[in-house]
Amino acid sequence: MSEHSPKIICTTVLVETSPQAMPLGAACIASSIKATKTLESFCVELVDFSREDESFQKAVSLGGEERAAQMIAQSLAKSKPFAVCFSVYVWNHVILDKCAGELKRLLPECVTIAGGPEVTANPMNFLNMDFTVAGQGEVAVPALIEHLAAKDGTADESPDGLIFQILGVYATGSKNAAHPLSVFRATPCSPESVSSPYLDGTLDVSKYGGALWELARGCPFKCSYCYESKGEKKIAYFPLARLEKELELFARKKIPQVFVLDPTYNANKDRAMHMLKLIQKKAPGMFFYFEARAEFIDRELARAFAKIPCCIQFGLQSSNPEVLKKVHRTLDKKQFAHNIGFLNETGVTFGFDLIYGLPGDNLQGFKNSIDFALSLYPNNLELFCLSVLPGTNLHDDAAGYGMVWDENPPYHVICTPQFSKRDLASAQKLAEATNLFYTQGRAVPWFNSVLYALKEKPSTFLWDFAIFCDSRACGHSDKKSAEYITNLQKEFVRGKLQAKKLNRLVPIAEDLILMHGALGQCTFDGTESSFATNYHPDDVMSEYAADLDFFARNAGKQKCRVRVFEGKNGVDWRTI
């Protein structure tokens, strides 16, 4: 292939620079174009931009997202591509549409094509894209490019803007284009026929420090707030032979972490067990992130998860079964807690997702969900404002629930009959405080011990922390250092205990915060530290410290200087 070969660029703007945000969607399209024999004359390139890039942030500081879009377009235009394929999500919809407009100004003959979740939701909701592809694009996009190459950049179309004989492809710039009454998605791709962007070299995991690993597509559930509510109701699994080769590649590249893309990893227990054994054999020591359903967890599966370094995220969303019914989810709280107990029993790290603003829910219901979730000792709690995403069943039903939402990305709910604007603002403040104190602060080992001593519910405690942060202008959403968060935790907990005349518990509470904070940070990024404690660290880390009152009455104080470090067998501590 010569330097004069016509070029196709697949691109996107990432929400952040991390392995969890790598350009897998754009890479899959690039890989499928490369694998199409009739397009061998084209040079295919994957180009990604990140909102955290210095050049991106500089452009935004000079002229907002308009300037950033111009910067991206200028970069893409340098090689005079025949076509640019944009991978569009909630966080980059606006900027990529602006970028496409600037690109058309610079290169009027360049074809702009958009795909991704935002396109599938509404293929006509773009001002500057020539074509959009709804649904999976690995077959539809190469077919469109073949068509355009044969027609010198033009396309035959039907009266509603849908490209003839290429299901899921729309001509948004067409004089006939109109919002379709229903969106026709591209025919789902057979996983056996889809090329791997990892195995063909399109996507280099070394660049991103990790991988997004797609094991399956589709979801058997119909949660109405999710794009999949109108998608395939069955799961299509990628071939085990391909997955094994990808896993071996990850191991050779020695990447530290893998985010597994399978919305219900444990829907098929036999396959889940097989994959866990394969991971244990092929990639020991590599950390894996899974999404799973708690109703499918049993003791055998929990023990299998415990044999590899991993974290499992569960979409709890709400602890109110009646609220969940409105979005087509079910919850048996007793069974949920019972199954999560298998994970606590085996020492598996896990976390929960909660959504505030769901139809039928209110601020007190959101607080109740936080209380239920934190009673089960999750490692993290991810709290989100409801997005009424176009193309979902919830979007169709929302007006009937009396919901008001922003019609622009990220489509957040503004208010509901039960959740006022003021209450949603309070929920956001509580969510930010929970993230800072509990999740970023790695508080799980000692959090419930402090609450037990205070006789407070988690939501009450965390709301008070939100007020505490406001009084100090902490800025919940800003990235804080581990030391800063630890000092905040110590000051807040000290004040809470003293207010209830529990001064005798302050020394052990502060030691717990210091020890677990240092151990968590060293485990996370290898940071070593030293600090003073009121008790011997071996006593602080014993099971007796779980009951602060018992410990304070029975343990002897011993001022120590403690060093936390990475030892031969993992993170360790010693007195110095």
Coordinates of C-alpha atoms in Angstrom, one line a residue:
M1 CA 0.0 0.0 0.0
S2 CA 1.6 3.3 -1.1
E3 CA 1.5 6.6 0.7
H4 CA -0.9 7.8 -2.0
S5 CA -3.5 5.2 -1.2
P6 CA -6.9 6.8 -0.2
K7 CA -7.2 7.0 3.5
I8 CA -10.0 6.2 5.9
I9 CA -9.7 7.5 9.5
C10 CA -11.7 6.0 12.4
T11 CA -11.7 8.4 15.3
T12 CA -13.3 9.4 18.6
V13 CA -12.9 11.8 21.6
L14 CA -12.3 9.9 24.8
V15 CA -13.8 11.1 28.0
E16 CA -10.5 10.6 29.8
T17 CA -7.1 9.0 29.3
S18 CA -7.4 5.6 30.8
P19 CA -7.7 1.9 29.8
Q20 CA -11.4 2.1 30.6
A21 CA -11.9 4.8 28.0
M22 CA -9.9 3.4 25.1
P23 CA -11.3 3.7 21.6
L24 CA -12.6 0.1 21.2
G25 CA -15.7 1.1 19.1
A26 CA -13.7 3.0 16.5
A27 CA -11.0 0.3 16.5
C28 CA -13.6 -2.4 15.7
I29 CA -14.8 -0.4 12.7
A30 CA -11.2 0.1 11.6
S31 CA -10.5 -3.6 12.0
S32 CA -13.6 -4.6 10.0
I33 CA -12.6 -2.2 7.1
K34 CA -9.1 -3.7 7.0
A35 CA -10.6 -7.2 6.8
T36 CA -12.8 -6.3 3.9
K37 CA -11.1 -7.6 0.7
T38 CA -12.8 -5.1 -1.6
L39 CA -11.3 -2.2 0.4
E40 CA -7.7 -3.4 0.4
S41 CA -6.7 -0.3 -1.6
F42 CA -7.5 1.9 1.3
C43 CA -5.2 2.8 4.1
V44 CA -7.0 2.6 7.4
E45 CA -5.9 4.6 10.5
L46 CA -7.2 4.7 14.0
V47 CA -6.8 8.2 15.6
D48 CA -8.1 9.1 19.1
F49 CA -8.2 12.3 21.1
S50 CA -8.8 12.7 24.9
R51 CA -10.4 15.4 26.8
E52 CA -7.4 15.1 29.2
D53 CA -4.9 15.7 26.4
E54 CA -2.8 18.9 27.0
S55 CA -3.6 20.0 23.4
F56 CA -7.3 19.5 23.9
Q57 CA -7.4 21.4 27.2
K58 CA -5.3 24.2 25.7
A59 CA -7.7 24.5 22.8
V60 CA -10.7 24.6 25.2
S61 CA -9.0 27.3 27.3
L62 CA -8.5 29.4 24.2
G63 CA -11.9 29.1 22.7
G64 CA -14.1 26.4 24.3
E65 CA -15.2 23.2 22.6
E66 CA -15.6 25.1 19.3
R67 CA -11.9 25.6 19.3
A68 CA -11.2 22.0 20.3
A69 CA -13.4 20.8 17.5
Q70 CA -11.4 23.0 15.0
M71 CA -8.1 21.6 16.4
I72 CA -9.3 18.0 15.9
A73 CA -10.6 18.7 12.4
Q74 CA -7.3 20.4 11.3
S75 CA -5.4 17.4 12.6
L76 CA -7.7 14.9 10.7
A77 CA -7.6 17.0 7.5
K78 CA -3.8 16.9 7.2
S79 CA -3.8 13.5 5.4
K80 CA -6.8 14.4 3.2
P81 CA -8.8 11.3 4.0
F82 CA -11.5 9.9 1.7
A83 CA -13.7 9.3 4.7
V84 CA -13.7 9.8 8.5
C85 CA -15.7 7.5 10.7
F86 CA -16.7 9.1 14.1
S87 CA -17.5 6.9 17.2
V88 CA -20.1 8.9 19.0
Y89 CA -21.2 8.7 22.7
V90 CA -23.0 11.0 25.1
W91 CA -19.8 12.8 26.2
N92 CA -18.5 13.6 22.6
H93 CA -21.7 14.0 20.6
V94 CA -21.6 17.8 20.3
I95 CA -17.9 18.2 19.8
L96 CA -17.7 15.5 17.1
D97 CA -20.6 17.0 15.2
K98 CA -18.9 20.4 15.3
C99 CA -15.6 18.7 14.2
A100 CA -17.4 17.1 11.2
G101 CA -18.7 20.5 10.2
E102 CA -15.2 22.1 10.3
L103 CA -13.7 19.1 8.5
K104 CA -16.3 19.5 5.7
R105 CA -15.2 23.2 5.5
L106 CA -11.6 22.2 5.1
L107 CA -12.2 19.2 2.9
P108 CA -15.6 19.4 1.2
E109 CA -15.1 16.1 -0.6
C110 CA -14.3 14.1 2.6
V111 CA -17.2 11.8 3.7
T112 CA -18.2 12.0 7.3
I113 CA -19.8 8.9 8.9
A114 CA -21.0 8.6 12.5
G115 CA -21.8 5.5 14.5
G116 CA -22.2 4.5 18.1
P117 CA -24.9 4.6 20.8
E118 CA -25.8 8.2 20.2
V119 CA -26.4 7.5 16.5
T120 CA -28.4 4.3 17.2
A121 CA -30.6 6.4 19.5
N122 CA -31.4 9.0 16.8
P123 CA -29.6 8.8 13.4
M124 CA -30.9 12.2 12.3
N125 CA -29.8 14.2 15.3
F126 CA -26.6 15.5 13.6
L127 CA -26.0 18.7 11.7
N128 CA -22.8 17.9 9.9
M129 CA -22.5 14.1 9.3
D130 CA -23.1 12.9 5.7
F131 CA -24.1 9.4 6.9
T132 CA -25.0 7.7 10.2
V133 CA -25.0 4.0 11.1
A134 CA -27.5 2.8 13.6
G135 CA -26.6 -0.5 15.4
Q136 CA -23.5 -2.6 15.0
G137 CA -21.3 -1.2 12.3
E138 CA -18.8 -3.9 11.4
V139 CA -20.8 -5.0 8.3
A140 CA -22.7 -1.8 7.5
V141 CA -19.8 0.6 7.5
P142 CA -17.5 -1.3 5.0
A143 CA -20.6 -1.8 2.8
L144 CA -21.3 1.9 2.9
I145 CA -17.7 2.7 2.0
E146 CA -17.8 0.2 -0.8
H147 CA -20.9 1.9 -2.1
L148 CA -19.4 5.4 -1.9
A149 CA -16.1 4.4 -3.5
A150 CA -18.0 3.0 -6.5
K151 CA -20.2 6.0 -6.7
D152 CA -17.5 8.7 -6.2
G153 CA -18.8 9.7 -2.8
T154 CA -22.5 9.8 -3.6
A155 CA -25.1 7.3 -2.5
D156 CA -28.5 6.0 -3.7
E157 CA -31.2 6.6 -1.1
S158 CA -34.8 5.9 -0.3
P159 CA -37.4 8.6 0.4
D160 CA -36.8 8.5 4.2
G161 CA -33.0 9.0 3.9
L162 CA -32.2 5.3 4.5
I163 CA -29.5 4.0 2.1
F164 CA -30.9 1.4 -0.2
Q165 CA -30.0 -2.2 0.7
I166 CA -27.7 -1.2 3.6
L167 CA -29.8 -1.7 6.7
G168 CA -29.1 0.8 9.4
V169 CA -27.4 3.4 7.3
Y170 CA -28.9 6.9 6.9
A171 CA -28.0 9.9 4.7
T172 CA -28.4 12.8 7.2
G173 CA -27.5 15.4 4.6
S174 CA -30.2 14.3 2.2
K175 CA -32.9 16.6 1.0
N176 CA -35.3 13.7 1.8
A177 CA -33.9 13.1 5.3
A178 CA -36.5 13.2 8.1
H179 CA -36.7 11.8 11.5
P180 CA -37.8 8.2 11.0
L181 CA -40.8 6.9 12.9
S182 CA -38.7 4.0 13.9
V183 CA -35.0 3.4 13.7
F184 CA -33.8 0.4 11.6
R185 CA -30.6 -0.9 13.1
A186 CA -27.9 -2.6 11.1
T187 CA -28.1 -6.4 11.0
P188 CA -26.3 -7.7 14.2
C189 CA -22.9 -9.1 13.4
S190 CA -22.0 -12.7 14.0
P191 CA -19.2 -12.7 16.6
E192 CA -17.5 -15.4 14.7
S193 CA -17.2 -13.1 11.7
V194 CA -16.0 -10.0 13.5
S195 CA -12.2 -9.4 13.3
S196 CA -10.3 -8.6 16.5
P197 CA -8.8 -5.1 16.7
Y198 CA -6.3 -6.5 19.2
L199 CA -5.1 -9.6 17.2
D200 CA -4.7 -7.6 13.9
G201 CA -2.7 -4.9 15.5
T202 CA -5.3 -2.1 15.1
L203 CA -5.4 -1.5 18.9
D204 CA -2.2 -1.6 20.9
V205 CA -3.0 -2.2 24.6
S206 CA 0.5 -1.1 25.6
K207 CA -0.5 2.5 24.7
Y208 CA -3.4 2.5 27.1
G209 CA -2.0 0.5 30.0
G210 CA -4.9 -1.9 29.9
A211 CA -7.7 -3.3 27.8
L212 CA -11.5 -3.3 27.2
W213 CA -12.2 -6.9 26.6
E214 CA -15.4 -7.7 24.7
L215 CA -16.7 -11.2 25.6
A216 CA -20.2 -10.9 24.4
R217 CA -22.8 -8.6 22.8
G218 CA -26.5 -8.2 23.7
C219 CA -28.4 -8.5 27.0
P220 CA -31.2 -10.8 28.0
F221 CA -32.8 -8.1 30.2
K222 CA -34.8 -5.1 29.3
C223 CA -33.9 -2.3 31.7
S224 CA -35.8 0.6 30.2
Y225 CA -33.1 3.3 30.9
C226 CA -30.4 1.4 28.9
Y227 CA -29.7 1.5 25.2
E228 CA -30.1 -2.3 25.1
S229 CA -33.8 -2.0 26.0
K230 CA -34.5 -1.9 22.3
G231 CA -31.5 -4.0 21.3
E232 CA -31.0 -7.7 21.0
K233 CA -32.7 -9.7 23.8
K234 CA -30.2 -12.5 23.5
I235 CA -26.5 -12.8 24.1
A236 CA -24.1 -13.5 21.3
Y237 CA -20.8 -14.8 22.6
F238 CA -17.4 -14.3 21.0
P239 CA -15.6 -17.6 20.2
L240 CA -13.5 -19.0 23.0
A241 CA -10.6 -19.6 20.6
R242 CA -10.4 -15.8 19.8
L243 CA -10.8 -14.9 23.5
E244 CA -7.9 -17.2 24.5
K245 CA -5.6 -15.6 21.9
E246 CA -6.5 -12.1 23.1
L247 CA -5.9 -13.1 26.7
E248 CA -2.5 -14.5 25.7
L249 CA -1.7 -11.2 23.9
F250 CA -2.6 -9.3 27.0
A251 CA -0.3 -11.5 29.1
R252 CA 2.6 -11.0 26.6
K253 CA 2.1 -7.2 26.7
K254 CA 2.0 -7.4 30.6
I255 CA -0.8 -5.0 31.0
P256 CA -2.0 -4.5 34.6
Q257 CA -5.7 -4.4 34.1
V258 CA -8.6 -5.6 31.9
F259 CA -12.2 -4.2 31.9
V260 CA -14.5 -7.0 30.8
L261 CA -17.3 -5.9 28.4
D262 CA -20.2 -8.3 29.1
P263 CA -23.1 -6.7 30.9
T264 CA -24.1 -9.9 32.5
Y265 CA -20.9 -11.9 32.8
N266 CA -22.5 -14.6 34.9
A267 CA -25.6 -15.1 32.8
N268 CA -24.1 -18.4 31.7
K269 CA -22.5 -20.0 34.7
D270 CA -20.6 -22.7 32.9
R271 CA -19.0 -20.2 30.5
A272 CA -18.3 -17.8 33.3
M273 CA -16.5 -20.6 35.3
H274 CA -14.5 -21.6 32.1
M275 CA -13.3 -18.0 31.5
L276 CA -12.3 -17.6 35.1
K277 CA -10.2 -20.8 34.9
L278 CA -8.7 -19.6 31.7
I279 CA -7.8 -16.2 33.2
Q280 CA -6.2 -17.9 36.2
K281 CA -4.1 -20.1 33.9
K282 CA -3.2 -17.5 31.2
A283 CA -3.0 -14.2 33.0
P284 CA -2.2 -14.7 36.7
G285 CA -1.7 -11.4 38.5
M286 CA -3.6 -9.3 36.0
F287 CA -6.5 -7.5 37.5
F288 CA -10.0 -7.9 36.0
Y289 CA -13.2 -5.8 36.3
F290 CA -16.5 -7.6 35.7
E291 CA -20.2 -6.6 35.6
A292 CA -22.5 -9.2 36.9
R293 CA -26.0 -9.9 38.4
A294 CA -26.2 -10.7 42.0
E295 CA -29.1 -13.1 41.6
F296 CA -26.8 -15.4 39.7
I297 CA -24.0 -15.5 42.3
D298 CA -23.6 -18.7 44.3
R299 CA -20.8 -20.0 46.5
E300 CA -19.0 -21.9 43.7
L301 CA -18.9 -18.9 41.5
A302 CA -17.7 -16.7 44.4
R303 CA -14.9 -19.0 45.1
A304 CA -13.9 -19.0 41.4
F305 CA -13.8 -15.2 41.4
A306 CA -11.7 -15.3 44.6
K307 CA -8.9 -17.2 42.8
I308 CA -8.0 -14.2 40.5
P309 CA -7.4 -10.5 41.3
C310 CA -10.7 -8.9 40.3
C311 CA -13.5 -6.6 41.2
I312 CA -17.2 -7.1 40.3
Q313 CA -19.7 -4.3 39.8
F314 CA -23.4 -4.9 40.4
G315 CA -26.1 -2.6 39.0
L316 CA -28.3 -2.4 42.1
Q317 CA -29.7 1.0 40.9
S318 CA -32.3 1.2 43.8
S319 CA -33.2 -0.8 46.8
N320 CA -36.9 -0.1 46.2
P321 CA -38.5 -3.0 44.2
E322 CA -41.5 -0.8 43.3
V323 CA -39.3 1.8 41.8
L324 CA -37.3 -0.8 39.9
K325 CA -40.5 -2.3 38.4
K326 CA -41.1 1.0 36.6
V327 CA -37.8 0.5 34.7
H328 CA -38.3 -3.2 34.2
R329 CA -36.0 -4.5 36.8
T330 CA -36.6 -6.9 39.7
L331 CA -35.1 -7.1 43.2
D332 CA -35.4 -9.6 46.0
K333 CA -33.5 -7.7 48.7
K334 CA -33.1 -10.8 50.9
Q335 CA -31.8 -12.9 48.1
F336 CA -29.5 -10.1 46.9
A337 CA -28.0 -9.7 50.3
H338 CA -27.6 -13.4 50.8
N339 CA -25.7 -13.8 47.5
I340 CA -23.5 -10.8 48.1
G341 CA -22.6 -12.6 51.4
F342 CA -20.8 -15.3 49.4
L343 CA -18.5 -12.6 48.1
N344 CA -17.8 -11.2 51.5
E345 CA -17.3 -14.8 52.7
T346 CA -14.6 -15.4 50.1
G347 CA -13.0 -12.0 50.1
V348 CA -14.0 -10.9 46.6
T349 CA -13.9 -7.2 46.0
F350 CA -17.2 -5.8 44.6
G351 CA -19.1 -2.5 44.2
F352 CA -22.6 -1.3 43.5
D353 CA -24.2 1.3 41.1
L354 CA -27.1 3.4 42.2
I355 CA -29.2 5.9 40.1
Y356 CA -31.0 8.9 41.6
G357 CA -34.0 10.4 39.7
L358 CA -35.7 7.1 38.7
P359 CA -39.4 7.4 38.1
G360 CA -41.3 6.9 41.3
D361 CA -38.3 7.5 43.5
N362 CA -37.6 10.4 45.8
L363 CA -34.7 11.8 47.9
Q364 CA -35.6 9.7 50.9
G365 CA -35.8 6.6 48.7
F366 CA -32.3 7.4 47.3
K367 CA -31.0 7.7 50.9
N368 CA -32.6 4.3 51.8
S369 CA -30.8 2.8 48.8
I370 CA -27.5 4.1 50.0
D371 CA -28.2 2.7 53.5
F372 CA -29.0 -0.7 52.1
A373 CA -26.0 -0.8 49.7
L374 CA -23.5 0.3 52.3
S375 CA -24.8 -2.3 54.8
L376 CA -23.3 -5.0 52.5
Y377 CA -19.7 -3.7 52.7
P378 CA -19.1 -2.8 49.0
N379 CA -15.6 -1.7 48.0
N380 CA -17.1 1.2 46.1
L381 CA -20.4 2.9 45.5
E382 CA -21.0 4.6 42.1
L383 CA -23.9 7.1 42.1
F384 CA -25.3 8.5 38.9
C385 CA -28.0 11.0 38.0
L386 CA -30.6 9.3 35.7
S387 CA -30.0 10.0 32.0
V388 CA -33.2 9.8 29.8
L389 CA -31.3 8.5 26.8
P390 CA -32.9 8.9 23.4
G391 CA -33.6 5.5 21.8
T392 CA -34.5 3.8 25.1
N393 CA -37.9 2.6 26.4
L394 CA -37.6 5.1 29.3
H395 CA -37.4 7.9 26.8
D396 CA -40.6 6.8 25.3
D397 CA -42.3 6.4 28.7
A398 CA -40.8 9.4 30.6
A399 CA -43.5 12.0 29.7
G400 CA -46.1 9.6 31.0
Y401 CA -44.3 9.6 34.4
G402 CA -44.3 13.4 34.4
M403 CA -40.6 13.6 34.1
V404 CA -38.7 16.6 32.8
W405 CA -35.2 16.1 31.4
D406 CA -32.5 17.9 29.4
E407 CA -32.9 17.1 25.7
N408 CA -29.1 17.7 25.2
P409 CA -26.3 15.3 26.2
P410 CA -26.0 13.9 28.8
Y411 CA -29.8 14.0 29.0
H412 CA -30.0 14.3 32.8
V413 CA -33.4 14.3 34.5
I414 CA -34.3 17.8 35.7
C415 CA -37.2 16.9 37.9
T416 CA -40.0 14.4 38.4
P417 CA -43.3 14.6 40.4
Q418 CA -41.5 12.9 43.3
F419 CA -38.0 14.3 42.9
S420 CA -37.9 18.2 42.7
K421 CA -35.0 20.2 41.3
R422 CA -33.9 21.0 44.9
D423 CA -34.0 17.3 45.9
L424 CA -32.0 16.3 42.8
A425 CA -29.4 18.9 43.8
S426 CA -29.3 17.4 47.3
A427 CA -28.9 13.9 45.8
Q428 CA -26.0 15.1 43.7
K429 CA -24.4 16.7 46.7
L430 CA -24.9 13.4 48.7
A431 CA -23.5 11.4 45.8
E432 CA -20.3 13.6 45.6
A433 CA -19.8 13.3 49.3
T434 CA -20.2 9.5 49.2
N435 CA -17.7 9.2 46.4
L436 CA -15.2 11.4 48.2
F437 CA -15.5 9.9 51.7
Y438 CA -16.3 6.3 51.0
T439 CA -15.0 5.3 47.5
Q440 CA -12.0 7.6 47.0
G441 CA -11.4 7.4 50.7
R442 CA -11.3 3.6 50.7
A443 CA -13.4 3.6 53.9
V444 CA -15.0 0.1 53.5
P445 CA -12.8 -1.7 56.2
W446 CA -13.8 0.7 59.0
F447 CA -16.9 2.6 57.8
N448 CA -19.6 0.5 59.5
S449 CA -17.6 0.3 62.7
V450 CA -17.6 4.1 63.0
L451 CA -21.4 4.2 62.2
Y452 CA -22.1 1.5 64.8
A453 CA -20.3 3.6 67.4
L454 CA -22.2 6.7 66.4
K455 CA -25.5 4.9 66.0
E456 CA -26.1 6.6 62.6
K457 CA -27.3 5.6 59.2
P458 CA -24.8 5.9 56.3
S459 CA -26.9 8.4 54.5
T460 CA -27.2 10.7 57.6
F461 CA -23.4 10.4 58.2
L462 CA -22.6 11.2 54.6
W463 CA -25.0 14.1 54.4
D464 CA -23.3 15.6 57.4
F465 CA -20.0 15.1 55.6
A466 CA -21.4 16.9 52.5
I467 CA -22.3 19.9 54.8
F468 CA -18.9 19.7 56.4
C469 CA -17.2 19.8 52.9
D470 CA -19.3 22.8 51.9
S471 CA -18.2 24.7 55.0
R472 CA -14.6 24.1 53.9
A473 CA -15.2 24.6 50.1
C474 CA -13.6 21.2 49.5
G475 CA -15.1 20.8 46.0
H476 CA -16.3 17.2 46.0
S477 CA -15.8 16.6 42.3
D478 CA -12.2 17.7 42.2
K479 CA -9.4 15.1 42.2
K480 CA -8.0 15.0 45.7
S481 CA -4.8 13.4 47.0
A482 CA -5.0 10.4 49.3
E483 CA -3.4 12.4 52.1
Y484 CA -6.0 15.2 51.7
I485 CA -8.9 12.8 51.9
T486 CA -7.4 11.0 54.9
N487 CA -7.0 14.3 56.8
L488 CA -10.6 15.2 55.9
Q489 CA -11.9 11.9 57.1
K490 CA -9.9 12.2 60.4
E491 CA -11.2 15.7 61.1
F492 CA -14.8 14.9 60.3
V493 CA -14.9 11.6 62.3
R494 CA -13.2 13.3 65.2
G495 CA -15.8 16.0 65.2
K496 CA -18.7 13.5 65.0
L497 CA -17.4 11.4 67.9
Q498 CA -16.6 14.4 70.1
A499 CA -20.1 15.8 69.4
K500 CA -21.6 12.6 70.9
K501 CA -19.2 12.6 73.9
L502 CA -17.2 9.7 72.5
N503 CA -13.8 11.2 72.8
R504 CA -12.3 8.0 74.0
L505 CA -13.0 6.4 70.6
V506 CA -11.1 9.1 68.6
P507 CA -7.6 7.6 68.9
I508 CA -8.6 4.1 67.5
A509 CA -10.8 5.7 64.8
E510 CA -8.0 7.9 63.6
D511 CA -5.6 4.9 63.6
L512 CA -8.0 2.9 61.5
I513 CA -8.3 5.7 59.0
L514 CA -4.6 6.1 58.8
M515 CA -3.7 2.4 58.5
H516 CA -6.3 1.5 56.0
G517 CA -5.7 4.7 54.0
A518 CA -2.0 4.0 53.7
L519 CA -2.5 0.3 52.9
G520 CA -5.1 1.1 50.3
Q521 CA -2.9 3.7 48.6
C522 CA 0.1 1.4 48.6
T523 CA -1.9 -1.4 47.1
F524 CA -3.3 1.0 44.5
D525 CA -0.2 2.6 43.2
G526 CA 2.8 1.5 45.3
T527 CA 3.0 4.7 47.4
E528 CA 4.9 4.0 50.6
S529 CA 4.3 6.1 53.7
S530 CA 5.1 6.5 57.4
F531 CA 3.0 8.0 60.2
A532 CA 2.3 8.0 64.0
T533 CA -0.4 5.8 65.6
N534 CA -1.9 5.7 69.1
Y535 CA -1.9 1.9 69.2
H536 CA 0.3 -0.8 67.9
P537 CA -0.5 -1.5 64.2
D538 CA -1.0 -5.2 64.8
D539 CA -3.7 -4.4 67.3
V540 CA -5.3 -1.8 65.0
M541 CA -5.5 -4.3 62.2
S542 CA -6.9 -7.1 64.4
E543 CA -10.6 -8.1 64.4
Y544 CA -11.1 -6.5 67.8
A545 CA -10.8 -3.0 66.2
A546 CA -14.1 -3.6 64.5
D547 CA -15.9 -2.7 67.8
L548 CA -14.4 0.7 68.7
D549 CA -15.9 0.7 72.2
F550 CA -14.6 -2.7 73.1
F551 CA -11.2 -1.9 71.7
A552 CA -10.9 1.4 73.5
R553 CA -11.8 -0.3 76.8
N554 CA -9.5 -3.2 76.5
A555 CA -6.5 -2.3 74.3
G556 CA -3.4 -0.7 75.8
K557 CA -2.2 2.5 74.0
Q558 CA 1.3 2.3 72.5
K559 CA 2.6 5.2 70.5
C560 CA 4.3 3.9 67.3
R561 CA 5.8 5.1 64.2
V562 CA 4.6 2.9 61.3
R563 CA 6.0 2.3 57.9
V564 CA 3.7 0.9 55.1
F565 CA 5.5 -0.5 52.1
E566 CA 5.5 -3.1 49.3
G567 CA 7.0 -6.3 50.6
K568 CA 7.8 -9.6 48.9
N569 CA 4.3 -11.0 49.5
G570 CA 2.4 -7.8 49.0
V571 CA 1.7 -4.6 51.0
D572 CA 3.0 -4.9 54.6
W573 CA 3.8 -2.7 57.6
R574 CA 6.3 -2.5 60.4
T575 CA 7.0 -0.2 63.3
I576 CA 10.1 2.0 63.1

